[in-house]
Coordinates of C-alpha atoms in Angstrom, one line a residue:
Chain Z
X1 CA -17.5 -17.8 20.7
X2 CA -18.1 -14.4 21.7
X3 CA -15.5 -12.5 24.0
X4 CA -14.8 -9.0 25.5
X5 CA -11.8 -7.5 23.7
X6 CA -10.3 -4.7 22.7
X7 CA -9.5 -3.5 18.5
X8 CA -5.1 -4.4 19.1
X9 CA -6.1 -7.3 21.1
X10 CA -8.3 -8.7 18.3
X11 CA -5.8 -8.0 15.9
X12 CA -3.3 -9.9 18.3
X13 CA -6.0 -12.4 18.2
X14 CA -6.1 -12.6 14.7
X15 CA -2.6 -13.1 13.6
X16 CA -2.2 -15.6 16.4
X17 CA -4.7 -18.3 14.5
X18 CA -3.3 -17.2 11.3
X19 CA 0.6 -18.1 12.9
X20 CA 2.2 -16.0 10.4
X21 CA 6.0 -16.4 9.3
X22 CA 7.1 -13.2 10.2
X23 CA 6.8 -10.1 12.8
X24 CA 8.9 -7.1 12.4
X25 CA 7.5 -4.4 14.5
X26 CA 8.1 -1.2 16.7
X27 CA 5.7 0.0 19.3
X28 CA 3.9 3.0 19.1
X29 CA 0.3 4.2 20.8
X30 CA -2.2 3.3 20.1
X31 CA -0.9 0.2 18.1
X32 CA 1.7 -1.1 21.1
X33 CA -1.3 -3.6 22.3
X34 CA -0.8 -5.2 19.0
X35 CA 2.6 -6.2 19.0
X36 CA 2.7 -6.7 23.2
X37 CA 0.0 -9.1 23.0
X38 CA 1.3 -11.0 20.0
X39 CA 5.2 -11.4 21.3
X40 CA 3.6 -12.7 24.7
X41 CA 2.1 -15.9 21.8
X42 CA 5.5 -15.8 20.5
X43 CA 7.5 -15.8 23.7
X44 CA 4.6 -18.7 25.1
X45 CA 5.3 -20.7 22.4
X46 CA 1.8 -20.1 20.9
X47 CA 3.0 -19.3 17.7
X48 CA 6.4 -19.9 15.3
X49 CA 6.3 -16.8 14.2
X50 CA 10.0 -15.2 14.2
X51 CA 9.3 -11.9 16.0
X52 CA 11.8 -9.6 15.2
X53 CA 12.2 -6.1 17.1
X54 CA 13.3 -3.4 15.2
X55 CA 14.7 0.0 16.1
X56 CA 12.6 2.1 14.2
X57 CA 9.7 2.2 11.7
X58 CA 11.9 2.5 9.1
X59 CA 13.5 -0.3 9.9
X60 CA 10.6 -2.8 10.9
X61 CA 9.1 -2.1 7.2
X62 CA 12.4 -2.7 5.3
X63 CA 12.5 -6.2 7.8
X64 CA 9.2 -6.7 6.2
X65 CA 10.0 -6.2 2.6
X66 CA 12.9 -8.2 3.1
X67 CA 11.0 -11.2 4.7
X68 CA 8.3 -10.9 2.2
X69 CA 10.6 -11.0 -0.8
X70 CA 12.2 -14.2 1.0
X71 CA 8.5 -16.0 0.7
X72 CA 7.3 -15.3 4.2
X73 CA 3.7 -14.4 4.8
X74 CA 4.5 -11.2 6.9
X75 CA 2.5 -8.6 9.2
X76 CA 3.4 -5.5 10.9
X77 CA 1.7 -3.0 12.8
X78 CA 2.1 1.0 13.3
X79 CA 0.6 4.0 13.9
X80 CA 1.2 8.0 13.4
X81 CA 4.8 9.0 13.1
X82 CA 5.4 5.2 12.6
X83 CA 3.7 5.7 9.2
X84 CA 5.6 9.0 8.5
X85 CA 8.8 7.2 9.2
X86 CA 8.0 4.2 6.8
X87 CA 7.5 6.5 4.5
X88 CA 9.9 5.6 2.0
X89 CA 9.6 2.0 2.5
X90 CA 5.7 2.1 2.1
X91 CA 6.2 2.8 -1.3
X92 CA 9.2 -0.1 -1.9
X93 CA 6.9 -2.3 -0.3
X94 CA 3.9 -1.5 -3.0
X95 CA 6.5 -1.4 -5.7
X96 CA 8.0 -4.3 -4.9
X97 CA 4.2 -6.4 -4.7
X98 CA 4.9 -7.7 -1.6
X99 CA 1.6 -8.6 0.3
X100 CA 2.7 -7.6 4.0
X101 CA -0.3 -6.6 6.0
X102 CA 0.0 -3.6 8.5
X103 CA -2.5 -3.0 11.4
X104 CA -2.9 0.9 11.8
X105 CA -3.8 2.4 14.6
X106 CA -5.3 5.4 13.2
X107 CA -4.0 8.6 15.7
X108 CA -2.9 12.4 14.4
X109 CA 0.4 13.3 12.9
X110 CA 2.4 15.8 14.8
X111 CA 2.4 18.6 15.5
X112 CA 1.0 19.5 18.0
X113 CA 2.2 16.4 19.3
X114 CA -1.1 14.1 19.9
X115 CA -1.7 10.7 20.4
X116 CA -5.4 10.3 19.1
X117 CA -7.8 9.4 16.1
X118 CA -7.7 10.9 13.1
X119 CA -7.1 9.3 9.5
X120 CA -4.0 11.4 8.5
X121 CA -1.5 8.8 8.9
X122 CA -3.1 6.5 6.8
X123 CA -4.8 9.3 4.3
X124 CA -1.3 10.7 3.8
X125 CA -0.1 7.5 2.3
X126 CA -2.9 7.1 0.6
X127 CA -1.4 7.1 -2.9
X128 CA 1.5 4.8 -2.4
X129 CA -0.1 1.5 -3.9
X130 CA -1.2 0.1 -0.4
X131 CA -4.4 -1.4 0.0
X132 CA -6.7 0.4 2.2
X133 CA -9.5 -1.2 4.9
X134 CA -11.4 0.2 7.9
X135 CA -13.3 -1.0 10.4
X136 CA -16.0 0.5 12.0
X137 CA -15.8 -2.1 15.3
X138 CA -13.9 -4.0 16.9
X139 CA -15.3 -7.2 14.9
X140 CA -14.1 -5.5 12.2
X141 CA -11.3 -5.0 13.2
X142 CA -10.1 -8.7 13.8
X143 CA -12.0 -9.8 10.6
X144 CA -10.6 -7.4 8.7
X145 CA -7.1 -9.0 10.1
X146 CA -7.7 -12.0 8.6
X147 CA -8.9 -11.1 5.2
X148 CA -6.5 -8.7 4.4
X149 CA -4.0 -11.2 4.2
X150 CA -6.0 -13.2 1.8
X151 CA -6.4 -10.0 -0.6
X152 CA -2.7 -9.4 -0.4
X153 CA -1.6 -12.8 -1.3
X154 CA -3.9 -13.3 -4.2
X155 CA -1.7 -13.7 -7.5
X156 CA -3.8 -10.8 -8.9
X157 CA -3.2 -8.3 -6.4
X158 CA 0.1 -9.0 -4.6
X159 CA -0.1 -5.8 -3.3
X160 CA 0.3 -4.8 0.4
X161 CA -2.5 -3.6 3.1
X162 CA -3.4 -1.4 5.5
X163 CA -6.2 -3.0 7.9
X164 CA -6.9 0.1 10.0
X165 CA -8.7 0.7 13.4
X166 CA -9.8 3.9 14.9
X167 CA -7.0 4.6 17.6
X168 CA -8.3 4.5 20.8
X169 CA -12.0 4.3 19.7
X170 CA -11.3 0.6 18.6
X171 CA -8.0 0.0 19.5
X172 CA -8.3 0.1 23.3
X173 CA -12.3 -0.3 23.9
X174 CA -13.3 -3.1 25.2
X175 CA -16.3 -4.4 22.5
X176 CA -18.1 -7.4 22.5
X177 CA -17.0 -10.0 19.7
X178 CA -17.3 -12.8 18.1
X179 CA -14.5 -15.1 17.1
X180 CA -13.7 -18.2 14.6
X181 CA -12.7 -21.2 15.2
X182 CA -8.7 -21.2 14.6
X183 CA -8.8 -24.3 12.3
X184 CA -11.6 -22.1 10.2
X185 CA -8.8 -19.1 10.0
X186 CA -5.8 -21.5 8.6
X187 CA -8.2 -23.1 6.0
X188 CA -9.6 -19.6 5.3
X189 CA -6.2 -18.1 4.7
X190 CA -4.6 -21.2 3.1
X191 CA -0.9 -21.9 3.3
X192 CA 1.0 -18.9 1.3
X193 CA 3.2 -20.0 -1.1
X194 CA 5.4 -17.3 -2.8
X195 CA 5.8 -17.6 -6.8
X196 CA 9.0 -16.2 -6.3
X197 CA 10.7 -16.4 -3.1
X198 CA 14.5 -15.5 -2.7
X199 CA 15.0 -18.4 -1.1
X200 CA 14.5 -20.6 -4.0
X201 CA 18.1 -21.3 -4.6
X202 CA 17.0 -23.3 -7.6
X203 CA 15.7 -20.5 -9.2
X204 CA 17.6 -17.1 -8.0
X205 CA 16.1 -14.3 -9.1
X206 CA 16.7 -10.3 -8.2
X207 CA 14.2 -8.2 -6.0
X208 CA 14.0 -4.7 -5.6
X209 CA 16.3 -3.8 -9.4
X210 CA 16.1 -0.6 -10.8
X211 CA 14.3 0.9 -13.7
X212 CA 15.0 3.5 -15.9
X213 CA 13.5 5.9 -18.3
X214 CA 12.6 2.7 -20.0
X215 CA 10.6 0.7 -17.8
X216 CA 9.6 2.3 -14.5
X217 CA 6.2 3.9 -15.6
X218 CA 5.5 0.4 -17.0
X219 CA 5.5 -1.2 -13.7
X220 CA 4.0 1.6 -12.4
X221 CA 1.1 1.0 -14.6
X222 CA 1.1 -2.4 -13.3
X223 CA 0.8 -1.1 -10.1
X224 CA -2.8 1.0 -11.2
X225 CA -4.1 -2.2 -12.8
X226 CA -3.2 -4.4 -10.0
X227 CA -5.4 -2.1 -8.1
X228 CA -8.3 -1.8 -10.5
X229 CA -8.1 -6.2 -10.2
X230 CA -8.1 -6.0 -6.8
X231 CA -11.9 -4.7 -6.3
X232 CA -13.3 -8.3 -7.7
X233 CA -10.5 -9.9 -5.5
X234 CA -11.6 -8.0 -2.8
X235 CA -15.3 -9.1 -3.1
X236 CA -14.8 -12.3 -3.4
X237 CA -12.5 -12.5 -0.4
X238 CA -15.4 -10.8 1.2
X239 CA -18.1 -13.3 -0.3
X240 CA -15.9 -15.8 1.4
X241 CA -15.4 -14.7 4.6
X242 CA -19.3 -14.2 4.6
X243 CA -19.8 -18.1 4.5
X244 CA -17.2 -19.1 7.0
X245 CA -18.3 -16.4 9.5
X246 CA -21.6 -15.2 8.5
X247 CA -20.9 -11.4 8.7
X248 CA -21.7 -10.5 4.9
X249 CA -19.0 -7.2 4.3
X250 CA -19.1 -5.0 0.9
X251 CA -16.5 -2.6 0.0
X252 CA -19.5 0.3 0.6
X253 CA -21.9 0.0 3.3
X254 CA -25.0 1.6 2.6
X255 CA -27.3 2.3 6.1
X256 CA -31.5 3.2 5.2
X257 CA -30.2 4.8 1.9
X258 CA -32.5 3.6 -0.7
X259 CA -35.2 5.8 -0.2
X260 CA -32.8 8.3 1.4
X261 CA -32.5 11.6 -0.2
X262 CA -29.5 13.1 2.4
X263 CA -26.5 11.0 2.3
X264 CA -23.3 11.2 4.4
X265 CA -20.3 9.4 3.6
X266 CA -17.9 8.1 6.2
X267 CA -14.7 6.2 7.3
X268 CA -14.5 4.3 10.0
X269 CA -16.1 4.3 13.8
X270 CA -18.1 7.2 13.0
X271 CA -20.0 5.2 10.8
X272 CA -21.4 3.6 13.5
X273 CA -22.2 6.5 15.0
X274 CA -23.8 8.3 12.0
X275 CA -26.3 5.6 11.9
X276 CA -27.8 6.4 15.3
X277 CA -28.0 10.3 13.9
X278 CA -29.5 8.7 10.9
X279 CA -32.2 6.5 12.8
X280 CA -33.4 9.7 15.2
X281 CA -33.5 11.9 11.5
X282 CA -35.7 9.5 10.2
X283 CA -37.8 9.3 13.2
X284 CA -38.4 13.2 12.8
X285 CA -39.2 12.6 9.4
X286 CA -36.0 13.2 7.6
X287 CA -35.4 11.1 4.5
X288 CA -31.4 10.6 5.4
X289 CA -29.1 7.6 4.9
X290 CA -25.5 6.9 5.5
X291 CA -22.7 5.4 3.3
X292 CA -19.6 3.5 4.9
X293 CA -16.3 3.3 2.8
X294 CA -14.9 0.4 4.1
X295 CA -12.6 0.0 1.1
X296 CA -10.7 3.2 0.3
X297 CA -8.3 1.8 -1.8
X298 CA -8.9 1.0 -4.9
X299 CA -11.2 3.5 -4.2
X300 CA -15.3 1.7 -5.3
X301 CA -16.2 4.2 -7.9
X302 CA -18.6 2.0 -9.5
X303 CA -20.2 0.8 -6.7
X304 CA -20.0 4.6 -4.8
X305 CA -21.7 6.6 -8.4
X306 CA -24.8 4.0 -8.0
X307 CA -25.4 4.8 -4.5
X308 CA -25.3 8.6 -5.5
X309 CA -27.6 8.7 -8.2
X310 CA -30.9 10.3 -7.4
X311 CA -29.8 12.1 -4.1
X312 CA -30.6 15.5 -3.7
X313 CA -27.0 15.8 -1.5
X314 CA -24.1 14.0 -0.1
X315 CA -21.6 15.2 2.7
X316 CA -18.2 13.6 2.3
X317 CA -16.7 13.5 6.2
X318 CA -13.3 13.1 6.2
X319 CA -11.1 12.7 9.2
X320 CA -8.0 14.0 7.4
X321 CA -7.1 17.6 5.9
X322 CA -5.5 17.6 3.2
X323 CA -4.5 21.0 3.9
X324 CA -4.4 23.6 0.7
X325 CA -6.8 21.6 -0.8
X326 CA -10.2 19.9 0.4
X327 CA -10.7 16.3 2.5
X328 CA -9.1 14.3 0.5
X329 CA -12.2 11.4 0.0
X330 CA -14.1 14.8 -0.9
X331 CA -12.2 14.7 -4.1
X332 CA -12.2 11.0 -4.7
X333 CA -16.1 11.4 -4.5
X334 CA -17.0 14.1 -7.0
X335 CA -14.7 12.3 -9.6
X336 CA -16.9 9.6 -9.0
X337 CA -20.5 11.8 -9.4
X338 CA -19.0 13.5 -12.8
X339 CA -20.2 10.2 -14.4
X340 CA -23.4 10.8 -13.2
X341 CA -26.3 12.7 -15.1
X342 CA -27.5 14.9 -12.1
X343 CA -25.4 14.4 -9.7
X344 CA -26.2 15.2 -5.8
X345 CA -25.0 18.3 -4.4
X346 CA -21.6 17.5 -2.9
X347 CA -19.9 18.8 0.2
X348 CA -17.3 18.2 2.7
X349 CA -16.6 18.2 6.1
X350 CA -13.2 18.0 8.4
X351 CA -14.1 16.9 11.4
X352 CA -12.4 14.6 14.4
X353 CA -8.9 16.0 13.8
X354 CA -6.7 15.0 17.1
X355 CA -9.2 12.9 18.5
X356 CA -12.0 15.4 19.0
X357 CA -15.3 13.9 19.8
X358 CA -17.7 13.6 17.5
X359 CA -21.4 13.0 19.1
X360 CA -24.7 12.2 17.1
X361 CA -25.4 15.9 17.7
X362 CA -23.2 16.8 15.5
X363 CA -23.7 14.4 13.3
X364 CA -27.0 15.6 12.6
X365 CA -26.2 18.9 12.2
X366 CA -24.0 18.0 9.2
X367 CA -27.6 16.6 7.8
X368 CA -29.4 19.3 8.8
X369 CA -27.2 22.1 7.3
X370 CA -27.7 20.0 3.6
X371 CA -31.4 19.9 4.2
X372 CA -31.0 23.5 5.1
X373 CA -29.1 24.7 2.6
X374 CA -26.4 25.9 5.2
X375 CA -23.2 24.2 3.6
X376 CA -20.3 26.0 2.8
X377 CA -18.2 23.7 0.1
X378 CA -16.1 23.0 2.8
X379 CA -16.8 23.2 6.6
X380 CA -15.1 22.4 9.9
X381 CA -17.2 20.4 12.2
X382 CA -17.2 21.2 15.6
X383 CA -14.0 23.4 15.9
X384 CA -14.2 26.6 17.6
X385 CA -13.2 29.3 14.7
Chain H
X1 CA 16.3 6.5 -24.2
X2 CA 15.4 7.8 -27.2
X3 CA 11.5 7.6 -28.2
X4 CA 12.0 5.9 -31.3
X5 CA 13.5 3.0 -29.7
X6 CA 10.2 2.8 -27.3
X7 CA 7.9 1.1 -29.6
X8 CA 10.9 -2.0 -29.7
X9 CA 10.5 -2.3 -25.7
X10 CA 8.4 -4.8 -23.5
X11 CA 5.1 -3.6 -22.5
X12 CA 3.8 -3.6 -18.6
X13 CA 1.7 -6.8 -19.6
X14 CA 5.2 -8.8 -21.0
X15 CA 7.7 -7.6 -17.9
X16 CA 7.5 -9.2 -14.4
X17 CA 5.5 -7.7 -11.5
X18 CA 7.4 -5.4 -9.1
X19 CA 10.6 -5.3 -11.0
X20 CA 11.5 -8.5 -10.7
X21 CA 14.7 -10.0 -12.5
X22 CA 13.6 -13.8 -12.8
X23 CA 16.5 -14.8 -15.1
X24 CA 20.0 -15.0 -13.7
X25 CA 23.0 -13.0 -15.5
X26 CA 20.3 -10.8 -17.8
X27 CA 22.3 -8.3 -17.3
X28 CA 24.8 -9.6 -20.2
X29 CA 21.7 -8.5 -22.5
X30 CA 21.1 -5.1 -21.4
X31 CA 23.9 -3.6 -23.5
X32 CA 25.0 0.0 -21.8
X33 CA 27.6 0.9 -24.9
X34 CA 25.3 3.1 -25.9
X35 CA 26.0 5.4 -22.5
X36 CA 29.7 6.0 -23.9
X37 CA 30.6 9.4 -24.5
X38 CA 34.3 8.9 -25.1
X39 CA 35.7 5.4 -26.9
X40 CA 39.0 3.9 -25.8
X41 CA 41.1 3.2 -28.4
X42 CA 44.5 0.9 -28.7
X43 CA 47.4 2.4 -29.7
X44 CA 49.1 -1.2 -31.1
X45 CA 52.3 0.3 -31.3
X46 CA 53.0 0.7 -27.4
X47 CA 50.9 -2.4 -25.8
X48 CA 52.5 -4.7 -23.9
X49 CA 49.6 -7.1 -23.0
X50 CA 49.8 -6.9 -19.4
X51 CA 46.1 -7.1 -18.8
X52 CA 46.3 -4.5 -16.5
X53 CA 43.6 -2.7 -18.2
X54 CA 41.3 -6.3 -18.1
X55 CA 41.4 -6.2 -14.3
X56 CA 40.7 -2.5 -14.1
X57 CA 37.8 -2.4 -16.2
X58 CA 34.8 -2.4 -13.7
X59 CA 32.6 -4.1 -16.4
X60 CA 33.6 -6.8 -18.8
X61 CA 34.8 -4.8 -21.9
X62 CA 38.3 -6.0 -22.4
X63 CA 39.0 -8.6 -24.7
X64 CA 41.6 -10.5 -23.2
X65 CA 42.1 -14.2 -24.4
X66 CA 45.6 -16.7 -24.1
X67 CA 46.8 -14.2 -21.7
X68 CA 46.5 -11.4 -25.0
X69 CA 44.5 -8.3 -24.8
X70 CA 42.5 -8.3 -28.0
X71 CA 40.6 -5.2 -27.5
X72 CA 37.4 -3.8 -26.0
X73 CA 33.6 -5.2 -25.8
X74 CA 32.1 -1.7 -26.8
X75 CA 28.6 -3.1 -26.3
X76 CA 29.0 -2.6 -22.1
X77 CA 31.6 -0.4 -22.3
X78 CA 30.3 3.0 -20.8
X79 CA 33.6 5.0 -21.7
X80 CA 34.7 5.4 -18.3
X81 CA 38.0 5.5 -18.9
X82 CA 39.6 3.6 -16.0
X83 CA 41.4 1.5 -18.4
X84 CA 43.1 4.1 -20.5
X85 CA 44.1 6.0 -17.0
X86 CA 46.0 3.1 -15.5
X87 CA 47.6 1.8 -18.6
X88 CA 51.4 1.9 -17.7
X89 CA 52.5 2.3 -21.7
X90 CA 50.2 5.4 -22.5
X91 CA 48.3 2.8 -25.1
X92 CA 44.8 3.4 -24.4
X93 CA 43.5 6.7 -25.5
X94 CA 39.6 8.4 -25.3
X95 CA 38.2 9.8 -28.5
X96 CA 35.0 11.5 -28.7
X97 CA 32.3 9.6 -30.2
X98 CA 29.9 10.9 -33.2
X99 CA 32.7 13.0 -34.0

């Protein structure tokens, strides 16, 4: 059926068919629709979730590890300073392998206090052992609800994810969409069933010990393998949710790039966007494409260094400054063209930060300054410097 | 954790996922004797065999069996010295180790 709904609201959507076991949450823009919509299925009886509100971030997270551990299938949403303030827990929840999936509203980090999209919430946790998706729509976003949990369940990944929506762009547009059946979403997902729950009285066990000298870089390890497993997981899930739902995703996106000798390559809603600068390029006679990293993390290497061979250049967009150093996907993508022979000429662009608009204009000029020749090895799109 | 004893240690493909402790009371095999600094040491001359040293001891390293106190389990005992402090007959003393 198709609907009119907004990115949280799909989200909502989502975890309502799924009926998971657990809710810990705390509002914050742009995620609030999220948790608003899915306690009104709780309070109405539409669920059996067990909602709990937390007091903080912090808090909501540790709730989540905690339900997690106990064998529930658990989801949580944030967004922003709610990332910053699960910071520590992030990482418990990655080194712990519980597969909680977290909606994030993608908005700045303070300050200048903001409330709008950008990817540095997400991008500054990037290297905590979370799974990390994107959607470029609203569709996406609610599929992307449901397959998470599926990838972060699998007994080769137990890791967590991040399902993340534009904030604002997705999260509170209203996009046309279509959803699944509910009974197709429960058979999809399956019923999770935790190897080791701590509520298994017949078999106690400890989460969450310590390590010493000893041991910790050993799990660690684990955690960088689990990762590296978690690509074929990842396509499968993907393969799967192609033939319940007929949307086919991969973990890159490529848009008109086979002949293409100018590629960009992009997270999130401005990949939609780039495609319209791509088609009017092409339509002037540009040979330009477009590359959409839908998984971040593990970051496609494999998949990304095919895509790159032949071009003449690639621009990296990135939504996020690392700042002291380049974007940080810029980096993730020329360790991925050192394998190749020639690689493209590679350069990066900030652009977005706080929410600022990013029209095809623009867009085109990043393509134009590679055909050019007018890149700097980084550059700042569209601020005023 | 000295580097020779590395090599005798589980790799990341033998230990459990995330840490995990899946076998109750394992802690009984991770022997922390070899934290110990200072040893305690009975003086036989002055104990009474009042046990007060046994339900001190924040781990499980006094011997005590028939109501007797038959020494210490120097396998978990760190050396913290607890027991020596609150004996009430002087008969527990620290002494270096490796010296």
């Amino acid at each position: 059926m198709d609907i009119g709904i907004n990115g949280d609201s799909a989200v909502a959507l989502a975890w309502k068919q799924v009926d998971p076991d657990v809710c810990a949450a705390y509002p914050i823009t742009p995620q609030t629709i999220i948790v608003e919509r899915f306690s009104d299925f709780v309070a109405d009886g539409e669920v059996e979730t067990e909602f709990v509100t937390a007091e903080s971030e912090h808090s909501a997270m540790s709730i989540c590890i905690g339900a997690a551990s106990a064998g529930a299938r658990t989801v949580t949403a944030t967004a922003s300073a709610g990332v910053t303030y699960m910071w520590e827990t992030l990482g418990i929840a990655a080194g712990m392998r519980v597969p909680i999936t977290m909606a994030v509203a993608n908005r700045a980090l303070s300050a200048p206090i903001n409330i709008h999209c950008d990817h540095s919430d997400v991008m500054s946790a990037r290297d905590l052992g979370w799974i990390l998706i994107f959607a470029e729509n609203v569709q996406e976003a609610y599929d992307n609800a449901i397959m998470a949990m599926k990838i972060a369940e699998h007994p080769d990944v137990r890791l967590p994810v991040m399902h993340n929506l534009d904030g604002f762009i997705l999260s509170h547009a209203i996009e046309r969409m279509s959803t699944l059946e509910t009974h197709t979403v429960k058979n999809f997902v399956g019923e999770y069933k935790s190897k080791h729950s701590l509520l298994d009285i017949e078999h106690p066990i400890t989460h969450g010990a310590m390590d010493q000298q000893d041991y910790y870089f050993e799990h660690k390890y684990q955690l960088a393998e689990a990762m590296q497993g978690a690509i074929k997981v990842i396509e499968d899930v993907f393969e799967e949710f192609g033939s319940i739902s007929g949307r086919k995703y991969d973990l890159l996106e490529p848009y008109r790039c086979d002949d293409a000798e100018y590629v960009s390559i992009v997270i999130g809603s401005t990949a939609g966007t780039i495609k319209e600068a791509v088609d009017q390029l092409r339509e002037e006679g540009h040979k330009v494409g477009s590359i959409k990293v839908r998984v971040y993390r593990p970051f496609p290497t494999e998949m990304m260094s095919k895509l790159l061979e032949g071009k003449k250049a690639a621009a990296v967009l990135d939504r996020h400054m690392a700042i002291g150093s380049t974007g940080p996907m810029f980096g993730d993508v020329c360790a991925t063209a050192i394998d190749l022979e020639k690689p493209p000429e590679l350069v990066n662009y900030i652009y977005g930060l706080g929410g600022r608009d990013v029209p095809v204009s623009d867009l085109k000029k990043v393509y134009m300054d590679m055909i050019e020749g007018n890149c700097k090895k980084v550059n700042y799109l569209g601020v005023r410097i | 954790m000295r580097c020779s004893e590395m090599s005798k240690m589980l790799t990341a493909k033998e230990i459990a996922p995330g840490a995990m402790i899946t076998e109750p009371g394992s802690a009984m095999k991770f022997e922390t004797g070899d934290w110990r600094s200072f040893r305690p040491v009975l003086d036989r001359e002055k104990y009474i065999d009042c046990l007060t040293c046994w339900i001190f001891c924040p781990d499980d390293s006094i011997i005590a069996k028939d109501g007797k106190m038959e020494g210490f389990r120097l396998s978990h005992c760190k050396g913290c010295g607890i027991c020596a402090r609150n004996c009430p007959k002087n008969a527990i003393r620290m002494e270096p180790e490796g010296v």
